[in-house]
Tab-separated table of C-alpha atoms in Angstrom:
chain	number	residue	atom	x	y	z
A	1	ASP	CA	-0.037	-0.006	0.032
A	2	GLU	CA	0.910	3.704	0.055
A	3	LYS	CA	2.429	3.545	3.524
A	4	GLU	CA	4.674	0.617	2.702
A	5	GLN	CA	5.816	2.473	-0.543
A	6	GLU	CA	6.795	5.489	1.563
A	7	ILE	CA	8.780	3.263	4.051
A	8	GLN	CA	10.581	1.583	1.149
A	9	ALA	CA	11.351	4.931	-0.476
A	10	LEU	CA	12.825	6.121	2.827
A	11	ARG	CA	14.869	2.882	3.141
A	12	ASP	CA	16.181	3.329	-0.441
A	13	GLU	CA	17.105	6.997	0.318
A	14	LEU	CA	18.957	6.040	3.451
A	15	ARG	CA	20.787	3.175	1.608
A	16	ILE	CA	21.838	5.649	-1.088
A	17	GLU	CA	23.035	8.167	1.502
A	18	ARG	CA	24.948	5.403	3.333
A	19	GLU	CA	26.671	4.211	0.108
A	20	THR	CA	27.478	7.891	-0.762
A	21	SER	CA	28.980	8.440	2.660
A	22	VAL	CA	31.105	5.335	2.396
A	23	GLN	CA	32.264	6.426	-1.047
A	24	LEU	CA	33.187	9.838	0.227
A	25	LEU	CA	35.043	8.423	3.236
A	26	ASP	CA	37.044	6.068	0.895
A	27	GLU	CA	37.853	9.029	-1.377
A	28	ALA	CA	38.912	11.141	1.567
A	29	ASP	CA	41.153	8.346	2.842
A	30	ALA	CA	42.703	7.925	-0.566
A	31	GLU	CA	43.419	11.709	-0.640
A	32	ARG	CA	44.952	11.614	2.805
A	33	ARG	CA	47.194	8.607	1.869
A	34	ALA	CA	48.179	10.447	-1.368
A	35	ALA	CA	48.894	13.645	0.568
A	36	THR	CA	50.967	11.671	3.074
A	37	ALA	CA	52.927	10.067	0.331
A	38	HIS	CA	53.494	13.380	-1.446
A	39	ALA	CA	54.712	14.913	1.812
A	40	GLN	CA	57.144	12.057	2.340
A	41	THR	CA	58.386	12.502	-1.182
A	42	LEU	CA	58.980	16.199	-0.663
A	43	ARG	CA	60.702	15.480	2.674
A	44	GLN	CA	63.009	12.912	0.993
A	45	ALA	CA	63.743	15.359	-1.711
A	46	LEU	CA	64.628	18.015	0.897
A	47	ASP	CA	66.837	15.576	2.765
A	48	ASP	CA	68.630	14.716	-0.501
A	49	GLN	CA	69.244	18.407	-1.189
A	50	ARG	CA	70.519	18.827	2.359
A	51	ARG	CA	73.001	16.093	1.906
A	52	LEU	CA	74.252	17.501	-1.367
A	53	ALA	CA	74.307	21.041	0.038
A	54	TYR	CA	75.936	20.129	3.250
A	55	GLY	CA	78.530	17.648	1.949
A	56	LYS	CA	81.216	20.361	2.538
A	57	THR	CA	84.919	19.841	3.207
A	58	ALA	CA	86.742	21.622	6.065
A	59	SER	CA	88.459	23.884	3.532
A	60	GLU	CA	85.152	25.336	2.511
A	61	TYR	CA	84.360	26.783	5.916
A	62	PRO	CA	85.212	30.446	6.440
A	63	GLU	CA	88.340	31.284	8.285
A	64	ASN	CA	86.644	33.674	10.705
A	65	LEU	CA	83.330	35.392	11.365
A	66	SER	CA	83.905	38.025	8.714
A	67	GLY	CA	83.436	35.221	6.119
A	68	LEU	CA	80.199	33.821	7.634
A	69	SER	CA	77.863	35.949	5.545
A	70	GLU	CA	79.450	34.723	2.283
A	71	TRP	CA	79.354	31.099	3.585
A	72	LEU	CA	75.573	31.463	4.317
A	73	GLU	CA	75.031	32.657	0.758
A	74	ARG	CA	76.430	29.364	-0.421
A	75	ASN	CA	74.855	27.301	2.305
A	76	VAL	CA	71.254	28.669	2.584
A	77	LEU	CA	69.652	27.811	6.009
A	78	PRO	CA	65.944	28.458	5.432
A	79	ASN	CA	64.933	27.605	8.853
A	80	VAL	CA	67.347	29.724	10.721
A	81	VAL	CA	67.262	33.620	11.240
A	82	ILE	CA	70.382	35.441	12.531
A	83	THR	CA	69.086	38.691	13.731
A	84	SER	CA	70.868	41.953	13.224
A	85	LYS	CA	71.664	42.036	16.882
A	86	ALA	CA	73.507	38.690	16.537
A	87	TRP	CA	75.466	40.034	13.588
A	88	ARG	CA	76.464	42.972	15.701
A	89	SER	CA	77.591	40.711	18.544
A	90	MET	CA	80.012	39.129	16.073
A	91	ARG	CA	81.913	42.312	15.304
A	92	LYS	CA	85.538	42.401	16.394
A	93	VAL	CA	85.188	38.875	17.858
A	94	ASP	CA	88.181	36.663	17.385
A	95	TYR	CA	86.638	33.299	16.850
A	96	ARG	CA	88.461	30.459	15.269
A	97	ASP	CA	86.460	27.177	15.289
A	98	MET	CA	84.319	28.079	12.303
A	99	GLU	CA	83.727	24.507	11.224
A	100	ARG	CA	82.053	23.850	14.585
A	101	LEU	CA	79.960	27.013	14.346
A	102	CYS	CA	78.794	26.298	10.878
A	103	GLU	CA	77.883	22.725	11.630
A	104	THR	CA	75.915	23.927	14.594
A	105	LEU	CA	73.919	26.305	12.478
A	106	LYS	CA	73.212	23.443	10.056
A	107	LEU	CA	72.223	21.239	12.882
A	108	LEU	CA	69.627	23.881	13.981
A	109	ASP	CA	68.277	24.140	10.446
A	110	THR	CA	67.871	20.417	9.993
A	111	ALA	CA	67.598	18.199	13.168
A	112	TYR	CA	66.280	20.788	15.482
A	113	PHE	CA	63.761	22.043	12.957
A	114	ASP	CA	62.608	18.491	12.179
A	115	MET	CA	62.383	17.779	15.946
A	116	ARG	CA	60.075	20.719	16.396
A	117	ALA	CA	58.064	19.546	13.370
A	118	GLY	CA	57.575	16.177	15.094
A	119	GLU	CA	59.600	14.170	12.484
A	120	ASP	CA	60.380	10.596	13.409
A	121	GLY	CA	63.995	10.181	14.551
A	122	ALA	CA	64.713	13.868	14.705
A	123	ARG	CA	65.201	14.032	18.382
A	124	GLU	CA	67.839	11.266	18.203
A	125	ALA	CA	69.565	13.146	15.269
A	126	TRP	CA	69.536	16.342	17.236
A	127	GLU	CA	71.071	14.703	20.397
A	128	ALA	CA	73.617	12.843	18.247
A	129	GLY	CA	74.611	16.041	16.559
A	130	MET	CA	75.092	17.876	19.785
A	131	GLN	CA	77.214	15.034	21.178
A	132	GLU	CA	79.312	15.101	18.003
A	133	LEU	CA	79.730	18.914	18.265
A	134	ARG	CA	80.416	18.731	22.022
A	135	LEU	CA	77.363	20.894	22.838
A	136	GLN	CA	74.781	21.200	25.526
A	137	ASP	CA	71.278	22.660	25.064
A	138	LYS	CA	70.314	24.804	28.027
A	139	LYS	CA	67.156	26.649	28.961
A	140	GLN	CA	67.589	30.371	29.783
A	141	ALA	CA	65.591	31.662	32.659
A	142	ARG	CA	64.134	35.192	32.625
A	143	HIS	CA	65.563	37.590	35.171
A	144	GLY	CA	65.003	41.239	35.816
A	145	GLY	CA	67.612	44.111	35.594
A	146	ALA	CA	69.810	45.267	32.889
A	147	LYS	CA	70.889	41.796	31.969
A	148	GLN	CA	67.416	40.953	30.724
A	149	SER	CA	67.864	43.133	27.570
A	150	GLU	CA	70.896	41.095	26.495
A	151	TYR	CA	68.594	38.125	25.791
A	152	VAL	CA	66.043	40.058	23.709
A	153	ALA	CA	66.424	40.537	20.093
A	154	THR	CA	64.067	42.160	17.459
A	155	HIS	CA	63.429	40.760	14.018
A	156	GLU	CA	60.808	42.115	11.604
A	157	GLY	CA	59.323	44.367	14.322
A	158	GLN	CA	58.819	41.566	16.784
A	159	SER	CA	60.739	41.104	20.014
A	160	TYR	CA	62.001	37.592	21.010
A	161	PHE	CA	63.433	36.400	24.372
A	162	MET	CA	66.277	33.949	23.823
A	163	ASP	CA	64.983	31.216	26.109
A	164	LYS	CA	67.567	28.664	25.067
A	165	HIS	CA	71.245	28.497	24.420
A	166	LEU	CA	73.632	26.063	23.067
A	167	ARG	CA	76.910	25.973	24.884
A	168	GLY	CA	80.117	24.187	24.153
A	169	ALA	CA	81.243	21.632	26.788
A	170	GLU	CA	84.439	23.582	27.290
A	171	SER	CA	85.008	25.854	30.322
A	172	LEU	CA	84.707	29.597	30.174
A	173	TYR	CA	88.355	29.700	31.285
A	174	ASN	CA	89.461	27.903	28.161
A	175	ASP	CA	90.620	29.413	24.878
A	176	HIS	CA	87.940	32.082	24.092
A	177	THR	CA	88.700	31.936	20.476
A	178	ARG	CA	86.971	28.523	20.426
A	179	LEU	CA	84.351	29.129	23.142
A	180	LEU	CA	80.950	28.673	21.528
A	181	ARG	CA	77.548	30.027	22.661
A	182	ILE	CA	74.463	30.409	20.579
A	183	TYR	CA	71.468	32.052	22.272
A	184	TYR	CA	68.279	31.298	20.386
A	185	THR	CA	64.457	30.720	20.540
A	186	TRP	CA	61.922	28.962	18.522
A	187	ASP	CA	59.363	31.038	16.660
A	188	GLU	CA	56.358	28.796	16.735
A	189	GLU	CA	54.142	31.024	14.527
A	190	GLN	CA	56.708	31.279	11.693
A	191	ARG	CA	58.221	27.814	12.390
A	192	ARG	CA	61.843	28.997	12.507
A	193	VAL	CA	64.844	29.439	14.751
A	194	ILE	CA	65.703	32.927	15.901
A	195	ILE	CA	69.312	33.587	16.938
A	196	GLY	CA	69.855	36.612	19.120
A	197	HIS	CA	73.459	36.263	20.062
A	198	MET	CA	76.583	34.330	19.166
A	199	PRO	CA	79.260	33.087	19.571
A	200	THR	CA	80.344	34.719	22.901
A	201	HIS	CA	79.082	34.145	26.463
A	202	LEU	CA	76.381	36.522	27.799
A	203	THR	CA	76.083	37.622	31.345
A	204	THR	CA	74.202	35.394	33.816
A	205	LYS	CA	73.391	35.654	37.531
A	206	ALA	CA	76.379	33.577	38.217
A	207	SER	CA	78.703	35.641	36.134
């Protein structure tokens, strides 16, 4: 009768909607898998480019800080920003271990960036890189007074507090031409490393 026909029509409509929903879910899942595969392909291509770009010999490192800018033109680090304040801090500094400094910058650009992006194995790569370069990654506490401004750098109109610093395992009383400190922070919004000071030691409460 008419009632049964209405019920059957509703059943058919529900069946069609269910089949359509299943099809859409299958298509969405296929698109997700394709996007994941594409991202993996891009990541692999990026890693291959890194290996090619970073396969440098020691002779290709700058001899001192005055050659760092030219070195960065040949070795672009897209995930690292060296602020103007950091460049000023390098003026008239006699620093000799340029291979270590450059490799540390590359480590920030690669393993550290990948770690912040949640890449598998990136934390292990970051820790292994620090060990190889004899580095420790320390948190920098905020404190009041004049010293506070030493840890703040401005880039593109925004102020950043350098809440972390990489420090060489060597003592402050060792040869200062090889003493390495890099004060930096992670810019979550722009997904990049901001360096506010290097390579010398900044004042702390203990110093």
